[in-house]
Every structure is written in structure tokens, then in C-alpha cells.
Amino acid sequence: MLAFVSFLTLFAGKNEHVSGTYTYIGQGHESRDACREKAYRGACVEAVGNKFGWIVSGTTSQVETSSHGKENLYFQQDHQRVARGEWIADDGEPRYEYAFDSEGCLTVTCKVNGFARPLSNERLEFEAIPLRNGTDRRDATEQFHSGDSFRLLMHAPSAGYAAVFLIGDDHTVNTLLPYSEASADAVRLKGGTDIIFFDPAFVKEAERHLVDELRLTADSELDHYRLCVVYSPNRFVKPNDASIGTLIPRQLKLTDFNRWLQRISDRDQSVSIKNIGITVVP
């Protein structure tokens, strides 16, 4: 019995193959790319929730009105669903279908296949906050203009290791951390303190030449990127990326990156992954 229980504990929380479909109805001001991104995120959440279940929470509010000397009391209840798991990586290309509803709004249906895992107490919550043209939490944003400087604030509850990647619509994965000239496989984090990356002022003088200072640029009217931040209290090895020239981050293919994500999260149940959407306009 003890051996059987230990076996279940060892393999609980392993990555599983999931699939999901979600349709997003765009607003008049939203671009096709923005609708596409929201449909993709929704499909990932649906896939995870359909596999591992949902956490449903509700809030009740009351409104008092008075009319013609008569008081009325109304109750309103709102429900919110949260998937009992997290998306790890895509398995193949998402598929999209586009249409317009009766009011002329763009609708995007996304179908995804990928890998996900159930929620676990082994994974620690951490902060990863993009900063625009500054180093303070007040500079936090997910919207940038071409030429803006990019920094990242991270705060982990305990010492550990991190790697950061920027994924473009062209499926190219750029390794932002570790820095391009650094020899480490992952960045060492101190626990319980804010750490600013991509700014030489926040490292020792002897290490400032290693810091990559980043500026985001837009090649179209609206560029979408996905910032993927990986953190673990245990040391891990970054994927096998390659240098393609000076002033350009090291890169690898999205398919290779997804295989790496799936592999390290399957081996280390304490790995936490945070995905953040970023937009850049001219």
C-alpha cells in the first residue's frame, strides 16, 4: 500500500495532452491580431479546464432603489471560472477560423492542442512585471511604443533560477535571459526582493558589460509578442539556442522551445511558467 501511494504521488501532476476550442467576439476597435491572441488564450484555458476541472467563485451585490416612495432591493450575482491547471506548451500549430456576426463584429475561433498539468502546491507564485522606460512598479505596462526601453521586474518568494523568452508572431523565440554573453544556463534569483533586469545600474560594476539593454520596435501597425518567464527553486538548463549576429538575442524555433518547456516541467514539478502578452505600436 505504501509503495502504491508513493507511486501515485510521484506521477501526480505530470503533463498531459489537452485540446480546446474557444470563440472570441471582437469589439469594433480591436484588430484582427488582437482578437486572434485573445481567442488563443481562451482556447488554452478551455483546454486546461476541460481536462482538470474548474474553480467557480461568485460575488453577490445588492442595489437599493427608491421610486414613488417605494424602496426596492435587488441582488446580482456574478460567477467566475478558473481552470484547475496551467498551460505548458503548444503541440503543433493552433488553427483559426474567422467570421463576422450579425452586427459586423469579427469572430475568431481557435482550436489548440498542447500540454498542461494540474495545479500543485509545489509550484511557487512569483511576479514578472514588464516595465516601460523606467525601473519602478509605476512603469508597469504590457503596451509599448516602438523605441521604448524594456525592463523586467521579478520578485520570487525564495531563491531560485529564472529564464526569460520573447516569442513573436513569426514563431521565433528570443532568449532574453540569461544575457547573450553570460555563461550561466539560468539567472540566479534572490528570494524576497525586487530584481530589475536589462539595466546595468542594478548589477555589480564588474558585470555591467554582460547586461543586454533592450528596446522594442514595431514592424507593422501593431506587433504582438508573448513574454514567457520560467522560474524554479531548482537549477535548470536553458534550451539549445543559437547566436545569429550582434545586437540580436539568441534564438531557437518555437517547436524546439515547446519541447523544452514540456520536458523540464515534466521533470521538475516545482517549475512555474508565466506568459504575458505584449503589444508594440509605431
mmCIF file of C-alpha atoms in Angstrom:
data_model
loop_
_atom_site.group_PDB
_atom_site.id
_atom_site.type_symbol
_atom_site.label_atom_id
_atom_site.label_comp_id
_atom_site.label_asym_id
_atom_site.label_seq_id
_atom_site.Cartn_x
_atom_site.Cartn_y
_atom_site.Cartn_z
ATOM 1 C CA MET A 1 0.000 0.000 0.000
ATOM 2 C CA LEU A 2 2.802 2.451 0.877
ATOM 3 C CA ALA A 3 4.623 1.716 -2.364
ATOM 4 C CA PHE A 4 1.408 2.247 -4.338
ATOM 5 C CA VAL A 5 0.721 5.588 -2.653
ATOM 6 C CA SER A 6 4.292 6.727 -3.309
ATOM 7 C CA PHE A 7 3.909 5.797 -6.965
ATOM 8 C CA LEU A 8 0.790 7.931 -7.270
ATOM 9 C CA THR A 9 2.485 10.853 -5.549
ATOM 10 C CA LEU A 10 5.482 10.648 -7.846
ATOM 11 C CA PHE A 11 3.430 10.823 -11.015
ATOM 12 C CA ALA A 12 0.707 13.178 -9.814
ATOM 13 C CA GLY A 13 0.846 16.472 -11.673
ATOM 14 C CA LYS A 14 2.633 15.124 -14.757
ATOM 15 C CA ASN A 15 1.998 16.885 -18.040
ATOM 16 C CA GLU A 16 -0.974 15.614 -20.023
ATOM 17 C CA HIS A 17 -2.106 16.160 -23.580
ATOM 18 C CA VAL A 18 -5.112 18.504 -23.839
ATOM 19 C CA SER A 19 -7.173 20.195 -26.540
ATOM 20 C CA GLY A 20 -9.695 23.004 -26.544
ATOM 21 C CA THR A 21 -11.737 25.400 -28.674
ATOM 22 C CA TYR A 22 -12.768 28.966 -27.968
ATOM 23 C CA THR A 23 -14.535 31.681 -29.968
ATOM 24 C CA TYR A 24 -13.795 35.322 -29.263
ATOM 25 C CA ILE A 25 -16.113 38.100 -30.464
ATOM 26 C CA GLY A 26 -14.087 41.210 -31.155
ATOM 27 C CA GLN A 27 -15.007 44.783 -30.347
ATOM 28 C CA GLY A 28 -15.084 47.445 -33.002
ATOM 29 C CA HIS A 29 -11.712 48.953 -32.020
ATOM 30 C CA GLU A 30 -9.828 45.627 -31.819
ATOM 31 C CA SER A 31 -7.551 44.492 -34.602
ATOM 32 C CA ARG A 32 -7.573 41.035 -36.167
ATOM 33 C CA ASP A 33 -4.319 40.174 -34.405
ATOM 34 C CA ALA A 34 -5.668 41.249 -31.014
ATOM 35 C CA CYS A 35 -8.777 39.098 -31.473
ATOM 36 C CA ARG A 36 -6.618 36.208 -32.600
ATOM 37 C CA GLU A 37 -4.461 36.439 -29.455
ATOM 38 C CA LYS A 38 -7.492 36.512 -27.137
ATOM 39 C CA ALA A 39 -9.048 33.536 -28.935
ATOM 40 C CA TYR A 40 -5.810 31.610 -28.470
ATOM 41 C CA ARG A 41 -5.647 32.391 -24.745
ATOM 42 C CA GLY A 42 -9.273 31.415 -24.306
ATOM 43 C CA ALA A 43 -8.731 28.100 -26.094
ATOM 44 C CA CYS A 44 -5.784 27.289 -23.819
ATOM 45 C CA VAL A 45 -7.867 27.990 -20.711
ATOM 46 C CA GLU A 46 -10.761 25.889 -22.041
ATOM 47 C CA ALA A 47 -8.404 23.006 -22.783
ATOM 48 C CA VAL A 48 -6.964 23.073 -19.256
ATOM 49 C CA GLY A 49 -10.346 23.461 -17.558
ATOM 50 C CA ASN A 50 -11.973 20.696 -19.581
ATOM 51 C CA LYS A 51 -9.176 18.332 -18.522
ATOM 52 C CA PHE A 52 -8.673 19.202 -14.865
ATOM 53 C CA GLY A 53 -11.926 20.926 -13.918
ATOM 54 C CA TRP A 54 -12.857 24.409 -12.796
ATOM 55 C CA ILE A 55 -12.833 26.526 -9.662
ATOM 56 C CA VAL A 56 -16.068 28.518 -9.641
ATOM 57 C CA SER A 57 -16.344 31.593 -7.445
ATOM 58 C CA GLY A 58 -19.172 34.069 -7.108
ATOM 59 C CA THR A 59 -19.831 37.515 -5.675
ATOM 60 C CA THR A 60 -23.221 38.873 -4.682
ATOM 61 C CA SER A 61 -24.002 42.590 -4.730
ATOM 62 C CA GLN A 62 -27.141 44.429 -3.749
ATOM 63 C CA VAL A 63 -28.628 47.619 -5.139
ATOM 64 C CA GLU A 64 -31.258 49.698 -3.361
ATOM 65 C CA THR A 65 -33.566 51.916 -5.408
ATOM 66 C CA SER A 66 -36.387 54.250 -4.458
ATOM 67 C CA SER A 67 -39.290 55.168 -6.730
ATOM 68 C CA HIS A 68 -42.570 56.861 -5.860
ATOM 69 C CA GLY A 69 -41.881 56.455 -2.189
ATOM 70 C CA LYS A 70 -41.289 52.730 -2.503
ATOM 71 C CA GLU A 71 -37.910 51.173 -1.817
ATOM 72 C CA ASN A 72 -36.726 48.160 -3.814
ATOM 73 C CA LEU A 73 -33.801 45.847 -3.126
ATOM 74 C CA TYR A 74 -32.149 43.935 -5.978
ATOM 75 C CA PHE A 75 -29.482 41.257 -5.778
ATOM 76 C CA GLN A 76 -26.984 40.474 -8.514
ATOM 77 C CA GLN A 77 -24.640 37.515 -8.542
ATOM 78 C CA ASP A 78 -21.551 37.215 -10.756
ATOM 79 C CA HIS A 79 -19.682 33.977 -11.361
ATOM 80 C CA GLN A 80 -16.066 33.452 -12.433
ATOM 81 C CA ARG A 81 -14.366 30.277 -13.611
ATOM 82 C CA VAL A 82 -10.686 29.489 -13.095
ATOM 83 C CA ALA A 83 -9.100 26.354 -14.550
ATOM 84 C CA ARG A 84 -7.604 23.880 -12.061
ATOM 85 C CA GLY A 85 -4.370 23.659 -14.026
ATOM 86 C CA GLU A 86 -1.943 25.536 -16.244
ATOM 87 C CA TRP A 87 -0.989 25.516 -19.894
ATOM 88 C CA ILE A 88 2.592 24.420 -20.571
ATOM 89 C CA ALA A 89 3.233 24.412 -24.323
ATOM 90 C CA ASP A 90 1.595 24.046 -27.729
ATOM 91 C CA ASP A 91 1.636 20.760 -29.605
ATOM 92 C CA GLY A 92 1.546 21.810 -33.231
ATOM 93 C CA GLU A 93 0.088 24.982 -34.704
ATOM 94 C CA PRO A 94 -3.163 26.484 -33.363
ATOM 95 C CA ARG A 95 -5.922 26.535 -36.003
ATOM 96 C CA TYR A 96 -8.043 29.634 -36.585
ATOM 97 C CA GLU A 97 -11.367 30.317 -38.272
ATOM 98 C CA TYR A 98 -12.596 33.840 -38.985
ATOM 99 C CA ALA A 99 -16.149 35.107 -39.488
ATOM 100 C CA PHE A 100 -18.380 38.122 -38.846
ATOM 101 C CA ASP A 101 -21.505 38.122 -36.669
ATOM 102 C CA SER A 102 -24.812 39.781 -37.475
ATOM 103 C CA GLU A 103 -23.539 43.135 -36.189
ATOM 104 C CA GLY A 104 -20.401 43.031 -38.291
ATOM 105 C CA CYS A 105 -18.030 42.179 -35.450
ATOM 106 C CA LEU A 106 -15.102 39.887 -36.197
ATOM 107 C CA THR A 107 -15.269 36.482 -34.507
ATOM 108 C CA VAL A 108 -12.205 34.273 -34.207
ATOM 109 C CA THR A 109 -12.438 30.581 -33.314
ATOM 110 C CA CYS A 110 -9.206 28.974 -32.156
ATOM 111 C CA LYS A 111 -8.528 25.253 -31.734
ATOM 112 C CA VAL A 112 -5.408 24.219 -29.807
ATOM 113 C CA ASN A 113 -3.576 21.058 -28.842
ATOM 114 C CA GLY A 114 -0.918 21.133 -26.183
ATOM 115 C CA PHE A 115 0.413 20.009 -22.847
ATOM 116 C CA ALA A 116 -0.920 21.064 -19.449
ATOM 117 C CA ARG A 117 -0.708 19.965 -15.839
ATOM 118 C CA PRO A 118 -2.947 20.263 -12.760
ATOM 119 C CA LEU A 119 -2.383 22.849 -10.054
ATOM 120 C CA SER A 120 0.141 21.888 -7.418
ATOM 121 C CA ASN A 121 1.301 23.297 -4.094
ATOM 122 C CA GLU A 122 4.883 22.559 -5.178
ATOM 123 C CA ARG A 123 4.880 25.477 -7.620
ATOM 124 C CA LEU A 124 5.648 28.865 -6.091
ATOM 125 C CA GLU A 125 3.922 32.066 -7.151
ATOM 126 C CA PHE A 126 6.252 34.778 -8.439
ATOM 127 C CA GLU A 127 5.996 38.197 -10.044
ATOM 128 C CA ALA A 128 7.237 39.125 -13.516
ATOM 129 C CA ILE A 129 6.310 42.693 -14.472
ATOM 130 C CA PRO A 130 7.282 44.358 -17.784
ATOM 131 C CA LEU A 131 8.439 47.977 -17.329
ATOM 132 C CA ARG A 132 8.446 50.731 -19.957
ATOM 133 C CA ASN A 133 11.074 53.490 -19.866
ATOM 134 C CA GLY A 134 11.665 53.120 -16.133
ATOM 135 C CA THR A 135 12.558 50.871 -13.232
ATOM 136 C CA ASP A 136 9.641 51.458 -10.874
ATOM 137 C CA ARG A 137 6.463 49.426 -10.435
ATOM 138 C CA ARG A 138 4.595 52.519 -11.603
ATOM 139 C CA ASP A 139 6.179 51.948 -15.039
ATOM 140 C CA ALA A 140 4.443 48.581 -15.385
ATOM 141 C CA THR A 141 2.647 48.044 -18.696
ATOM 142 C CA GLU A 142 2.040 45.498 -21.437
ATOM 143 C CA GLN A 143 1.770 48.157 -24.165
ATOM 144 C CA PHE A 144 4.887 49.694 -25.705
ATOM 145 C CA HIS A 145 5.726 52.184 -28.448
ATOM 146 C CA SER A 146 8.495 51.490 -30.916
ATOM 147 C CA GLY A 147 11.772 52.635 -29.389
ATOM 148 C CA ASP A 148 10.670 52.250 -25.762
ATOM 149 C CA SER A 149 13.172 50.670 -23.417
ATOM 150 C CA PHE A 150 12.156 47.338 -21.900
ATOM 151 C CA ARG A 151 12.991 46.175 -18.395
ATOM 152 C CA LEU A 152 11.623 43.380 -16.291
ATOM 153 C CA LEU A 153 10.921 43.357 -12.560
ATOM 154 C CA MET A 154 10.939 39.959 -10.903
ATOM 155 C CA HIS A 155 10.102 39.039 -7.320
ATOM 156 C CA ALA A 156 10.330 35.429 -6.137
ATOM 157 C CA PRO A 157 9.383 34.123 -2.672
ATOM 158 C CA SER A 158 12.607 32.148 -2.354
ATOM 159 C CA ALA A 159 15.989 31.860 -4.035
ATOM 160 C CA GLY A 160 15.915 30.104 -7.364
ATOM 161 C CA TYR A 161 16.629 30.290 -11.074
ATOM 162 C CA ALA A 162 14.894 32.005 -13.985
ATOM 163 C CA ALA A 163 14.968 32.261 -17.778
ATOM 164 C CA VAL A 164 13.030 34.722 -19.952
ATOM 165 C CA PHE A 165 11.968 34.397 -23.590
ATOM 166 C CA LEU A 166 10.197 36.670 -26.084
ATOM 167 C CA ILE A 167 8.090 34.923 -28.726
ATOM 168 C CA GLY A 168 6.993 36.744 -31.873
ATOM 169 C CA ASP A 169 4.165 36.130 -34.343
ATOM 170 C CA ASP A 170 6.770 34.649 -36.704
ATOM 171 C CA HIS A 171 7.251 31.795 -34.180
ATOM 172 C CA THR A 172 10.802 32.875 -33.414
ATOM 173 C CA VAL A 173 11.787 32.506 -29.763
ATOM 174 C CA ASN A 174 14.329 35.046 -28.485
ATOM 175 C CA THR A 175 16.282 34.218 -25.334
ATOM 176 C CA LEU A 176 16.355 37.398 -23.226
ATOM 177 C CA LEU A 177 17.691 35.849 -20.029
ATOM 178 C CA PRO A 178 20.335 34.657 -19.435
ATOM 179 C CA TYR A 179 22.054 37.565 -21.191
ATOM 180 C CA SER A 180 23.560 36.771 -24.583
ATOM 181 C CA GLU A 181 27.185 36.892 -23.351
ATOM 182 C CA ALA A 182 26.549 35.210 -19.989
ATOM 183 C CA SER A 183 27.870 31.698 -19.427
ATOM 184 C CA ALA A 184 25.144 30.654 -16.986
ATOM 185 C CA ASP A 185 22.289 28.365 -18.045
ATOM 186 C CA ALA A 186 19.777 30.305 -15.935
ATOM 187 C CA VAL A 187 19.749 33.511 -13.906
ATOM 188 C CA ARG A 188 20.127 33.201 -10.152
ATOM 189 C CA LEU A 189 17.396 34.978 -8.172
ATOM 190 C CA LYS A 190 17.422 36.196 -4.614
ATOM 191 C CA GLY A 191 14.298 35.467 -2.650
ATOM 192 C CA GLY A 192 12.006 38.132 -1.203
ATOM 193 C CA THR A 193 13.379 41.134 -3.097
ATOM 194 C CA ASP A 194 12.620 43.054 -6.301
ATOM 195 C CA ILE A 195 15.187 42.477 -9.065
ATOM 196 C CA ILE A 196 15.408 44.634 -12.212
ATOM 197 C CA PHE A 197 16.787 43.087 -15.395
ATOM 198 C CA PHE A 198 18.135 44.740 -18.577
ATOM 199 C CA ASP A 199 19.528 47.750 -16.683
ATOM 200 C CA PRO A 200 23.280 47.892 -15.908
ATOM 201 C CA ALA A 201 22.646 50.077 -12.867
ATOM 202 C CA PHE A 202 21.272 47.087 -10.972
ATOM 203 C CA VAL A 203 24.330 44.817 -11.194
ATOM 204 C CA LYS A 204 27.872 44.972 -9.909
ATOM 205 C CA GLU A 205 30.237 47.143 -11.920
ATOM 206 C CA ALA A 206 32.313 44.136 -12.977
ATOM 207 C CA GLU A 207 29.196 42.525 -14.534
ATOM 208 C CA ARG A 208 27.707 45.552 -16.299
ATOM 209 C CA HIS A 209 29.269 44.668 -19.643
ATOM 210 C CA LEU A 210 27.159 41.477 -19.700
ATOM 211 C CA VAL A 211 23.799 43.260 -19.390
ATOM 212 C CA ASP A 212 21.733 43.454 -22.566
ATOM 213 C CA GLU A 213 19.798 46.728 -22.781
ATOM 214 C CA LEU A 214 16.631 46.241 -24.816
ATOM 215 C CA ARG A 215 14.401 48.468 -26.912
ATOM 216 C CA LEU A 216 11.238 47.162 -28.538
ATOM 217 C CA THR A 217 10.447 48.008 -32.163
ATOM 218 C CA ALA A 218 7.347 47.564 -34.309
ATOM 219 C CA ASP A 219 7.469 46.284 -37.896
ATOM 220 C CA SER A 220 3.744 46.864 -38.504
ATOM 221 C CA GLU A 221 0.849 48.892 -37.104
ATOM 222 C CA LEU A 222 0.613 46.543 -34.124
ATOM 223 C CA ASP A 223 3.107 43.814 -33.203
ATOM 224 C CA HIS A 224 2.192 41.101 -30.701
ATOM 225 C CA TYR A 225 4.697 39.241 -28.565
ATOM 226 C CA ARG A 226 4.450 36.700 -25.786
ATOM 227 C CA LEU A 227 6.820 37.027 -22.861
ATOM 228 C CA CYS A 228 7.452 33.625 -21.298
ATOM 229 C CA VAL A 229 9.113 33.605 -17.858
ATOM 230 C CA VAL A 230 10.279 30.328 -16.332
ATOM 231 C CA TYR A 231 11.166 30.102 -12.626
ATOM 232 C CA SER A 232 12.130 27.242 -10.344
ATOM 233 C CA PRO A 233 13.799 26.906 -6.931
ATOM 234 C CA ASN A 234 15.865 24.177 -8.629
ATOM 235 C CA ARG A 235 18.576 24.794 -11.182
ATOM 236 C CA PHE A 236 17.727 24.009 -14.805
ATOM 237 C CA VAL A 237 19.411 24.280 -18.218
ATOM 238 C CA LYS A 238 18.076 26.701 -20.829
ATOM 239 C CA PRO A 239 17.150 25.373 -24.296
ATOM 240 C CA ASN A 240 19.714 24.919 -27.045
ATOM 241 C CA ASP A 241 19.525 28.347 -28.697
ATOM 242 C CA ALA A 242 21.972 29.917 -31.158
ATOM 243 C CA SER A 243 23.519 33.299 -31.865
ATOM 244 C CA ILE A 244 22.575 34.792 -35.250
ATOM 245 C CA GLY A 245 24.523 38.040 -35.041
ATOM 246 C CA THR A 246 25.450 41.002 -32.891
ATOM 247 C CA LEU A 247 22.775 43.153 -31.225
ATOM 248 C CA ILE A 248 20.236 40.335 -31.673
ATOM 249 C CA PRO A 249 19.188 37.939 -28.863
ATOM 250 C CA ARG A 250 19.982 34.260 -29.173
ATOM 251 C CA GLN A 251 17.154 32.378 -30.889
ATOM 252 C CA LEU A 252 15.549 28.989 -31.426
ATOM 253 C CA LYS A 253 12.487 27.589 -33.184
ATOM 254 C CA LEU A 254 9.145 27.588 -31.394
ATOM 255 C CA THR A 255 8.732 23.819 -31.852
ATOM 256 C CA ASP A 256 12.074 23.196 -30.127
ATOM 257 C CA PHE A 257 11.168 25.649 -27.362
ATOM 258 C CA ASN A 258 7.817 23.947 -26.735
ATOM 259 C CA ARG A 259 9.527 20.567 -26.463
ATOM 260 C CA TRP A 260 11.969 22.047 -23.943
ATOM 261 C CA LEU A 261 9.150 23.563 -21.860
ATOM 262 C CA GLN A 262 7.266 20.295 -21.858
ATOM 263 C CA ARG A 263 10.365 18.343 -20.852
ATOM 264 C CA ILE A 264 11.596 20.500 -17.953
ATOM 265 C CA SER A 265 8.105 20.997 -16.484
ATOM 266 C CA ASP A 266 7.516 17.250 -16.623
ATOM 267 C CA ARG A 267 10.783 16.516 -14.820
ATOM 268 C CA ASP A 268 10.540 19.273 -12.207
ATOM 269 C CA GLN A 269 7.104 19.721 -10.642
ATOM 270 C CA SER A 270 8.234 22.968 -8.961
ATOM 271 C CA VAL A 271 8.813 24.792 -12.276
ATOM 272 C CA SER A 272 6.464 27.782 -12.654
ATOM 273 C CA ILE A 273 5.680 29.346 -16.029
ATOM 274 C CA LYS A 274 4.177 32.781 -16.593
ATOM 275 C CA ASN A 275 3.028 34.017 -20.025
ATOM 276 C CA ILE A 276 2.481 37.733 -20.595
ATOM 277 C CA GLY A 277 1.127 39.289 -23.793
ATOM 278 C CA ILE A 278 2.956 42.404 -25.027
ATOM 279 C CA THR A 279 1.974 44.784 -27.842
ATOM 280 C CA VAL A 280 4.232 47.271 -29.652
ATOM 281 C CA VAL A 281 2.947 50.091 -31.866
ATOM 282 C CA PRO A 282 4.943 52.547 -34.044
#
